[in-house]
PDB file of C-alpha atoms in Angstrom:
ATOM      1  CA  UNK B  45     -15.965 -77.592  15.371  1.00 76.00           C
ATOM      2  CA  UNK B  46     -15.777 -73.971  14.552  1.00 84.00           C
ATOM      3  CA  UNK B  47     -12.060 -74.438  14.122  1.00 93.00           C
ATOM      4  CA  UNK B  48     -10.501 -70.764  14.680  1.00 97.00           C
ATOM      5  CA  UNK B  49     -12.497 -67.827  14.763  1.00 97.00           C
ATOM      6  CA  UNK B  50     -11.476 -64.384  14.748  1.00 98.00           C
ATOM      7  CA  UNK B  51     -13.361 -60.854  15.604  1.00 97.00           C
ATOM      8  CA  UNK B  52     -14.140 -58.373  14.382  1.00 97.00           C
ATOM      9  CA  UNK B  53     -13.600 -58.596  10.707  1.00 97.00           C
ATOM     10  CA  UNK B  54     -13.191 -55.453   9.778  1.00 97.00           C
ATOM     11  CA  UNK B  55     -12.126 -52.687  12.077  1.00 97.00           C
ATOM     12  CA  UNK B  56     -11.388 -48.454  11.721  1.00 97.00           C
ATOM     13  CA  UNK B  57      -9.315 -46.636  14.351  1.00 97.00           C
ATOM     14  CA  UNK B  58      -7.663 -43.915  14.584  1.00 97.00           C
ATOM     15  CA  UNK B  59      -4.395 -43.205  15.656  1.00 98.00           C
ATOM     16  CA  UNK B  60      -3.611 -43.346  19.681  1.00 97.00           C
ATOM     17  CA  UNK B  61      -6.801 -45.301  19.956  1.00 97.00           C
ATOM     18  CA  UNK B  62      -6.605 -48.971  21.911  1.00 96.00           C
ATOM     19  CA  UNK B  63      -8.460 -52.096  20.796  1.00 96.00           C
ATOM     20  CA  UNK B  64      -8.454 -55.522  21.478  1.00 98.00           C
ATOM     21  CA  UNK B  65      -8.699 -58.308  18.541  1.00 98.00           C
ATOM     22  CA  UNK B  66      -9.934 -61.229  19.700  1.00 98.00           C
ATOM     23  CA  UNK B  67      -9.269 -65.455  18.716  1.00 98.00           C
ATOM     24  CA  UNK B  68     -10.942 -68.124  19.650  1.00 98.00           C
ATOM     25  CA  UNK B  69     -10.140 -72.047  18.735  1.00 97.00           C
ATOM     26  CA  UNK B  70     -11.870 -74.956  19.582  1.00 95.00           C
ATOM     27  CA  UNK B  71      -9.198 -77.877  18.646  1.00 92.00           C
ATOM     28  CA  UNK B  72      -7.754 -78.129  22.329  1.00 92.00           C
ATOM     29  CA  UNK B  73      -4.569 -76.555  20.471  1.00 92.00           C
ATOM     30  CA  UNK B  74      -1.795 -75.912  22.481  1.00 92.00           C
ATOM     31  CA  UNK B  75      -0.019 -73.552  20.310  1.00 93.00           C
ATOM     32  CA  UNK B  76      -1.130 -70.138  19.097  1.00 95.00           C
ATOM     33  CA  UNK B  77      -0.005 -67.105  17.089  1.00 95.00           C
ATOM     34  CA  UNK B  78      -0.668 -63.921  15.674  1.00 97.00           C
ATOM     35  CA  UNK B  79       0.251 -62.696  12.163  1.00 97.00           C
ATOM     36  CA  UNK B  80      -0.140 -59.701  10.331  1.00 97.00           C
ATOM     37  CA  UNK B  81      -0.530 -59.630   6.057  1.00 96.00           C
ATOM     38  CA  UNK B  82       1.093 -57.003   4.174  1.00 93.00           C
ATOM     39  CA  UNK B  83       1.483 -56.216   0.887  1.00 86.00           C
ATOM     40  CA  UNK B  84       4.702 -57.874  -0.234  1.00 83.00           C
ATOM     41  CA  UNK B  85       5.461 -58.783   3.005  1.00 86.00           C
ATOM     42  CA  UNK B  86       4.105 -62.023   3.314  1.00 89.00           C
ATOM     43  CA  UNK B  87       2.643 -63.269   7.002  1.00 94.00           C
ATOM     44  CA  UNK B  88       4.814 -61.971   9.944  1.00 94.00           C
ATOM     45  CA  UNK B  89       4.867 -63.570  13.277  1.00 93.00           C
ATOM     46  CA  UNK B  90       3.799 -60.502  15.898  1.00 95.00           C
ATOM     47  CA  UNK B  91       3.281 -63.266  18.809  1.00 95.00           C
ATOM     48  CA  UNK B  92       3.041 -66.630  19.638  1.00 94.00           C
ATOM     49  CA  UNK B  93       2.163 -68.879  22.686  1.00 95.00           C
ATOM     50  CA  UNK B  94       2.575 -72.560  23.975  1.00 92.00           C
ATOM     51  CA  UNK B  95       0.343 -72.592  26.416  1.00 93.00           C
ATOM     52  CA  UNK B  96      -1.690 -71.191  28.620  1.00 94.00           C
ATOM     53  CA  UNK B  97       0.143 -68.477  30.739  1.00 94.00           C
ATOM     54  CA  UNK B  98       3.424 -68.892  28.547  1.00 94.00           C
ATOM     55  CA  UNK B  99       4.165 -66.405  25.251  1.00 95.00           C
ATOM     56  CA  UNK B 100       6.852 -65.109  23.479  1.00 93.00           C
ATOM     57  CA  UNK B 101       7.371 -62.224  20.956  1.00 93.00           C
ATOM     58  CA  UNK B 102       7.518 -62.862  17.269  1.00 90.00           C
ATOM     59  CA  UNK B 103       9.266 -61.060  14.556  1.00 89.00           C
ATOM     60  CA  UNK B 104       7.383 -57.830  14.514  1.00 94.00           C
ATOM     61  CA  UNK B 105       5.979 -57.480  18.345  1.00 95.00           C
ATOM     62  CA  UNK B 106       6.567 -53.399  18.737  1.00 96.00           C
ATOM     63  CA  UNK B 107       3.394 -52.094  19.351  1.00 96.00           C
ATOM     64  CA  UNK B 108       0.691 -55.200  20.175  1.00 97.00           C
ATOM     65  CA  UNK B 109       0.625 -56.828  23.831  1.00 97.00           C
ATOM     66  CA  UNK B 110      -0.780 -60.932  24.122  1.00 97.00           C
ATOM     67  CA  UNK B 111      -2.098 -62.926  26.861  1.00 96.00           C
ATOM     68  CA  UNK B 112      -3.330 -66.749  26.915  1.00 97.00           C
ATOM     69  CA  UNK B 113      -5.107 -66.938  30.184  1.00 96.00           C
ATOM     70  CA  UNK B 114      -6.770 -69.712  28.648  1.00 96.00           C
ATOM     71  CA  UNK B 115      -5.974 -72.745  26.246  1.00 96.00           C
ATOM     72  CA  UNK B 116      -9.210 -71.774  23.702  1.00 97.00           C
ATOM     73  CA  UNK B 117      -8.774 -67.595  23.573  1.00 98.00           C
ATOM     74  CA  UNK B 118      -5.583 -65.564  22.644  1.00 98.00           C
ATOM     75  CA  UNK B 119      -6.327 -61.582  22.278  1.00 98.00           C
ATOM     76  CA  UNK B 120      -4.252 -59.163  20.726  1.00 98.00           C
ATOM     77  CA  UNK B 121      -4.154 -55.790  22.198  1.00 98.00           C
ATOM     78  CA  UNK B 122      -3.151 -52.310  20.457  1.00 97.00           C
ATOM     79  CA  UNK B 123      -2.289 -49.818  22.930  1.00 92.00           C
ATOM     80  CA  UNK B 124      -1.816 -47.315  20.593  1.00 96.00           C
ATOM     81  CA  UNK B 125      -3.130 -47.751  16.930  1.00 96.00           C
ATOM     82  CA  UNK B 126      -0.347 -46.034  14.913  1.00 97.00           C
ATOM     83  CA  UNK B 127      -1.137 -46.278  10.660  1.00 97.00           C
ATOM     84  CA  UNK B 128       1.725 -48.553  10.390  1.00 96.00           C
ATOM     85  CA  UNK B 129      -0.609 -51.188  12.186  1.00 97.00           C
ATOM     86  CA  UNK B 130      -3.084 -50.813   8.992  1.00 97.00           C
ATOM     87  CA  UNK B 131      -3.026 -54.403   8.077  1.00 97.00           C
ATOM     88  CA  UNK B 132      -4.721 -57.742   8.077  1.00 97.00           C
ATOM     89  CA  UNK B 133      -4.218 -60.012  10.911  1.00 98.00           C
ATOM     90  CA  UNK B 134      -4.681 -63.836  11.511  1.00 98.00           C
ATOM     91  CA  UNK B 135      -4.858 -65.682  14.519  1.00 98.00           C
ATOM     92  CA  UNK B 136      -3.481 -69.503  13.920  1.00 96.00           C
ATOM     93  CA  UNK B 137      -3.097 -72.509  15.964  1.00 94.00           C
ATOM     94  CA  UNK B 138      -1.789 -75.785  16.129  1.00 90.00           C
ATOM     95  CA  UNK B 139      -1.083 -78.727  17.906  1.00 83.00           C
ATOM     96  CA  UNK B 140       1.610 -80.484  19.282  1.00 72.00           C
ATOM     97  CA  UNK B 141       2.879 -84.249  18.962  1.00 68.00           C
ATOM     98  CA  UNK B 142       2.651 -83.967  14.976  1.00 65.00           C
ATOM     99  CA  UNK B 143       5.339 -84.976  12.644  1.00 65.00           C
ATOM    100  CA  UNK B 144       4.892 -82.142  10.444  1.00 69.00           C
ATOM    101  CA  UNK B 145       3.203 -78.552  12.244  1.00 72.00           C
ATOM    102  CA  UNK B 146       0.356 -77.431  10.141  1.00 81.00           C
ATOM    103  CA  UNK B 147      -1.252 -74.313  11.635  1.00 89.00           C
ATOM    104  CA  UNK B 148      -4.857 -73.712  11.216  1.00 93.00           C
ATOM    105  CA  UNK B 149      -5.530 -69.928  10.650  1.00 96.00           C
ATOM    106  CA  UNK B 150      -8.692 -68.205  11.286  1.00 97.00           C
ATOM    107  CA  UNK B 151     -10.704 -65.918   8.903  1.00 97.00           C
ATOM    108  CA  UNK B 152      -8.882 -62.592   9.552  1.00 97.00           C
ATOM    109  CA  UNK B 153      -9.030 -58.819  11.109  1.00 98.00           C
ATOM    110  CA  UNK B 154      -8.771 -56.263   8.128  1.00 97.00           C
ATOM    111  CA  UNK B 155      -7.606 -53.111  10.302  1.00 97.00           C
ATOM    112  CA  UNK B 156      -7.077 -49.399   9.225  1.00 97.00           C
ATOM    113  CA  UNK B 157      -5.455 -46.890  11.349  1.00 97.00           C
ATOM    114  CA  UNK B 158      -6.626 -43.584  10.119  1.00 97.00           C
TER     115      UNK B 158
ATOM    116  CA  UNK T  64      17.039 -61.751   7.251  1.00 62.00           C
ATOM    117  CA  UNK T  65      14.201 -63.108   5.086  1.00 70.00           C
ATOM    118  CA  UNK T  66      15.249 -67.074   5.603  1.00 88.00           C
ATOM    119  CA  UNK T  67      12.159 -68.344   3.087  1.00 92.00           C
ATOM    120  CA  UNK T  68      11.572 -65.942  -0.295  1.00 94.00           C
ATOM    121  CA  UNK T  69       9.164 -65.935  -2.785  1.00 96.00           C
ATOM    122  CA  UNK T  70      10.878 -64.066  -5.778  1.00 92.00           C
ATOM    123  CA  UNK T  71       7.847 -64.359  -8.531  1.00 95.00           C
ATOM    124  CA  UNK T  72       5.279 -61.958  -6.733  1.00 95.00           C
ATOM    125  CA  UNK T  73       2.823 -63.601  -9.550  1.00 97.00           C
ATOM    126  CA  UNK T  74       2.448 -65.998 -12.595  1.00 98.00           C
ATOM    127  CA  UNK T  75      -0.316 -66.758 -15.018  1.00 98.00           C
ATOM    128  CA  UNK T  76      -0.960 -70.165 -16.696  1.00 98.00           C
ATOM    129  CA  UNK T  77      -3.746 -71.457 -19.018  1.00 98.00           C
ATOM    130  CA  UNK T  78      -6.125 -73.778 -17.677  1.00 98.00           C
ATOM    131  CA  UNK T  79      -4.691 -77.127 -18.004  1.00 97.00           C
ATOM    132  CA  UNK T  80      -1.522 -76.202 -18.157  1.00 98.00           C
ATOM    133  CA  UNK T  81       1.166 -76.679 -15.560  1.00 98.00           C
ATOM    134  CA  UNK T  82       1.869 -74.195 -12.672  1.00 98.00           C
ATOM    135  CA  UNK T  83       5.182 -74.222 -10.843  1.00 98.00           C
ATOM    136  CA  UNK T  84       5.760 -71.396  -8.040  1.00 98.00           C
ATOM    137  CA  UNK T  85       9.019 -71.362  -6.610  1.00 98.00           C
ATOM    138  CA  UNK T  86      10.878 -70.961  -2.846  1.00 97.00           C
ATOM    139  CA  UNK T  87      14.024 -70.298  -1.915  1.00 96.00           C
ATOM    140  CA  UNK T  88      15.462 -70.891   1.610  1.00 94.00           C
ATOM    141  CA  UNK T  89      18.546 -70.110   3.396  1.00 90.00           C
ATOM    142  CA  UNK T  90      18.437 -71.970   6.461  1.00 84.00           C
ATOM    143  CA  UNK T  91      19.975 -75.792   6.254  1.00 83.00           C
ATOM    144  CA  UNK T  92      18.294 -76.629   9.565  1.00 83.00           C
ATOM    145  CA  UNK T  93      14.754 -76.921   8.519  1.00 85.00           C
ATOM    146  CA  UNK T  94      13.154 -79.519   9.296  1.00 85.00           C
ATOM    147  CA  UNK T  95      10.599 -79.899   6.995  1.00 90.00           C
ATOM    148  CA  UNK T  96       8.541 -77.270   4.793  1.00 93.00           C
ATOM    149  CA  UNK T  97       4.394 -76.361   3.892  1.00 94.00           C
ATOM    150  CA  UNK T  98       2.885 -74.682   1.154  1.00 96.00           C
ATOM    151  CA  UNK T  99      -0.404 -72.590   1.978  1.00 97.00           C
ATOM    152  CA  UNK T 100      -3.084 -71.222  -0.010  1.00 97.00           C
ATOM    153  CA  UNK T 101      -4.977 -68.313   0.603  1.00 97.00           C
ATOM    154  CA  UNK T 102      -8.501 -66.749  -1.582  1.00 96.00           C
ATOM    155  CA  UNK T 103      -8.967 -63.133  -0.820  1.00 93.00           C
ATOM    156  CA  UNK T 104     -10.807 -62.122   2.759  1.00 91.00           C
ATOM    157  CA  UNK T 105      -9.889 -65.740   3.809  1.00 95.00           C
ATOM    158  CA  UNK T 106      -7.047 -67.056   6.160  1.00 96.00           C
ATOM    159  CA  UNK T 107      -4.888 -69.365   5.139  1.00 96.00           C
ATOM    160  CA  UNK T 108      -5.226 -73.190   4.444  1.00 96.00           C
ATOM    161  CA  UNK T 109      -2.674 -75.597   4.073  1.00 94.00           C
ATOM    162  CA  UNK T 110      -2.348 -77.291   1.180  1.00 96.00           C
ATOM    163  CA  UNK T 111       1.210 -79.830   1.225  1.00 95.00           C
ATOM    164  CA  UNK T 112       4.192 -80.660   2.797  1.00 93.00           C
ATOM    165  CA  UNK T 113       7.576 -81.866   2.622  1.00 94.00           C
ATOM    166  CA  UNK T 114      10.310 -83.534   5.213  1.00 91.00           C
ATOM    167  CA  UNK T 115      13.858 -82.274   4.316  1.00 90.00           C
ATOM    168  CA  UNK T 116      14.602 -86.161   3.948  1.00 92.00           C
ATOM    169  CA  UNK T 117      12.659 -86.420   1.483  1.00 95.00           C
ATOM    170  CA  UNK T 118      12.679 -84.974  -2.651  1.00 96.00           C
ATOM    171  CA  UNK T 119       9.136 -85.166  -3.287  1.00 97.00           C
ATOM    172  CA  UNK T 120       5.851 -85.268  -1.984  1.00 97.00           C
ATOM    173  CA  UNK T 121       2.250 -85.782  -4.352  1.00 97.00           C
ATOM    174  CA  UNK T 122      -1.045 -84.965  -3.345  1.00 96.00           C
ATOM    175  CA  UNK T 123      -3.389 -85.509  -6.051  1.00 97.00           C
ATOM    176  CA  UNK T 124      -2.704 -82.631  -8.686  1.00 98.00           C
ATOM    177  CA  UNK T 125      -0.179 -81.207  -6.448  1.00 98.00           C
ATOM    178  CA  UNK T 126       3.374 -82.146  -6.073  1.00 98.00           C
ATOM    179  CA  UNK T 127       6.291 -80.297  -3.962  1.00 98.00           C
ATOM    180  CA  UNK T 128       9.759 -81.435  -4.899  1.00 98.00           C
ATOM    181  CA  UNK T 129      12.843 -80.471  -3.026  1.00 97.00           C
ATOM    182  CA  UNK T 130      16.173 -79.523  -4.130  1.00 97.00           C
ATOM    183  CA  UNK T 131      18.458 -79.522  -0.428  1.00 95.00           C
ATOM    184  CA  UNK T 132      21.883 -78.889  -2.892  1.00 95.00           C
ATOM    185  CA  UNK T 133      19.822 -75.944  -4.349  1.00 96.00           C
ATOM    186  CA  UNK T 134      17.602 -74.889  -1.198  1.00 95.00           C
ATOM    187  CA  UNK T 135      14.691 -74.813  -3.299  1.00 97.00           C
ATOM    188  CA  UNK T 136      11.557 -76.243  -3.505  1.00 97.00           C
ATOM    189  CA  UNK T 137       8.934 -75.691  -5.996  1.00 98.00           C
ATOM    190  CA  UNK T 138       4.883 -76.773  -6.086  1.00 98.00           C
ATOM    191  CA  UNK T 139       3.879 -78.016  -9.217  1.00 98.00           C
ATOM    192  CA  UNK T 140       0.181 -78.211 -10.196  1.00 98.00           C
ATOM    193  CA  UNK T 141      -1.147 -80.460 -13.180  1.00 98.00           C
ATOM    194  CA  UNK T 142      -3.573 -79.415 -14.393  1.00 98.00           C
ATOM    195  CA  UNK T 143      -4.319 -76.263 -13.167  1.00 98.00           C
ATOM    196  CA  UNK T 144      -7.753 -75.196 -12.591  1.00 98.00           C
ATOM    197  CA  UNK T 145      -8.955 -72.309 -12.284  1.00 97.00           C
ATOM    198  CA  UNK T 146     -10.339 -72.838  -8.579  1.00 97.00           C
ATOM    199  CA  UNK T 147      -6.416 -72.478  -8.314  1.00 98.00           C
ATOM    200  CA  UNK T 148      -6.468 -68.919  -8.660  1.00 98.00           C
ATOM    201  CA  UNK T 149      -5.004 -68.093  -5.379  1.00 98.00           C
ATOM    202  CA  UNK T 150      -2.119 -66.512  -3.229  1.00 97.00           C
ATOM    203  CA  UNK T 151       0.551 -69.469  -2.496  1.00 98.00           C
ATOM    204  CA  UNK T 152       2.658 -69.243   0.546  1.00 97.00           C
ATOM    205  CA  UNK T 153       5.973 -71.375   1.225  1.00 96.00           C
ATOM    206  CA  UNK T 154       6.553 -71.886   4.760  1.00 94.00           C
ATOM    207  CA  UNK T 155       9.064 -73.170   7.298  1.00 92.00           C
ATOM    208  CA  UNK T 156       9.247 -74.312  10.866  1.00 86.00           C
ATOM    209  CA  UNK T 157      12.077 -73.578  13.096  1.00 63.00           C
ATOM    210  CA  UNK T 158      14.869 -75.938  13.930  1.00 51.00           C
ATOM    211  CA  UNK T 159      14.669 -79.103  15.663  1.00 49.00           C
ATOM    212  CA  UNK T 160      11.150 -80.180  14.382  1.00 50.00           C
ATOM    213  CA  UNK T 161       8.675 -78.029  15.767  1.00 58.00           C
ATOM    214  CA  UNK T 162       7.163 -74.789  15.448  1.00 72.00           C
ATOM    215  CA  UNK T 163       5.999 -74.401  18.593  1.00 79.00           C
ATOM    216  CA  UNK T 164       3.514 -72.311  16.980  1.00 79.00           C
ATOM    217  CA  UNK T 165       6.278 -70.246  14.922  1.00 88.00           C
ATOM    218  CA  UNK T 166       6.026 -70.704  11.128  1.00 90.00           C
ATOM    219  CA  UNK T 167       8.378 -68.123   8.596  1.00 90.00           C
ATOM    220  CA  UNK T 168       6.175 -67.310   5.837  1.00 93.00           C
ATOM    221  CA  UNK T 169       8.062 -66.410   2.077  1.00 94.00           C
ATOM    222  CA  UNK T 170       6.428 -62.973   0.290  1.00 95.00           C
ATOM    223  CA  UNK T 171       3.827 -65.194  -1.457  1.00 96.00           C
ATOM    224  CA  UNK T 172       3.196 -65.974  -5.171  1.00 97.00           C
ATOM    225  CA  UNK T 173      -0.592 -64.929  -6.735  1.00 97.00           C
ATOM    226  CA  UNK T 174      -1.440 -67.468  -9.019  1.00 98.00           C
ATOM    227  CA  UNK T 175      -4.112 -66.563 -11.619  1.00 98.00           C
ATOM    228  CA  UNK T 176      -5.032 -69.295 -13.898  1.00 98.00           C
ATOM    229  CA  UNK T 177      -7.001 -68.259 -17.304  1.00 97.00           C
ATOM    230  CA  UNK T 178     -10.157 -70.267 -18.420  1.00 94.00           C
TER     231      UNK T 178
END
């Protein structure tokens, strides 16, 4: 298993420009989310999903768009990179049925909005 | 409303010593709580967890004890290593005993333990 698996790893756009960060798991999860790293900040939820077809926003969704077409894949889309998106982001899942959630996070996006 | 905080952004310990990072939370209703560790350009791993029935939890060198009274909880590690050298993240689900793929994170504590 190649457990959760994030690309690209390390990503420069400048502002108004659109990309798409992609997340890939291979654990049959059903859940999945997107966080962003910041200095001081901790992890913040941007997105999250329970399945395929269903998500939901998180605590800071302004500015990214999600889709789950798919149980395995779980893209994050900036519309418009602003420098305030100049972060690190990890894609996580987990599974359902457990007594005690543990998410499994993938390597991470280091992104810089010039 | 930050509902899980972190309030040591770091602490350094000797190497065999004991390390104790700390967690506040505000929110009665969680169901149970998970520490994470993270080493630089990697993503997260758990490391332990808790049930809010219960006041402590061992895993080897690690042990998370929880103070409900006090919302605390605190991971101790004896001895510390220096492998340990790490960011430490407390974590919570949301009410009612699942995530649903929601976890709130606290601000993280960087460990650094000294040879």
């Amino acid at each position: 298993n190649a457990g959760v698996t994030q690309t690209p790893k390390f990503q420069v756009l400048k502002t108004g420009q659109s990309m798409t960060l992609q997340c890939a798991q291979d654990m049959n999860h059903e859940y999945m989310s997107w966080y962003r790293q910041d200095p001081g900040m901790g992890l913040r939820l941007i997105h999250y999903s329970v399945g395929a077809g269903i998500t939901d926003q998180g605590e800071v969704p302004n500015g990214y768009n999600v889709s789950r077409s798919t149980t395995e894949d779980f893209p994050l889309r900036l519309l418009s990179a602003a420098p305030s998106q100049t972060s690190v982001y990890f894609c996580a899942s987990s599974y359902s049925g457990a007594d005690q959630e543990t998410q499994y996070f993938g390597p991470g996006t280091r992104l810089l909005v010039l | 409303d930050q509902q899980v905080k972190q309030n040591s952004p770091s602490l350094s310990v000797q190497e065999g010593r004991i390390s104790i990072l700390n967690c506040d939370y505000t929110n009665s209703m969680f169901d149970y709580f998970l520490w994470y560790k993270k080493y630089p350009a990697e993503g997260p791993t758990f490391l332990i967890s808790i049930s809010s029935i219960k006041d402590k939890n061992e895993d080897g060198r690690f042990t998370v004890f929880l103070n409900k009274s006090a919302k605390h909880l605190s991971l101790h590690i004896v001895p510390s290593q220096p492998g340990d050298s790490a960011v430490y993240f407390c974590a919570a689900p949301g009410a009612g005993g699942t995530s649903y793929g929601k976890l709130t994170f606290g601000q993280g504590t960087i460990l650094t333990v000294h040879p």
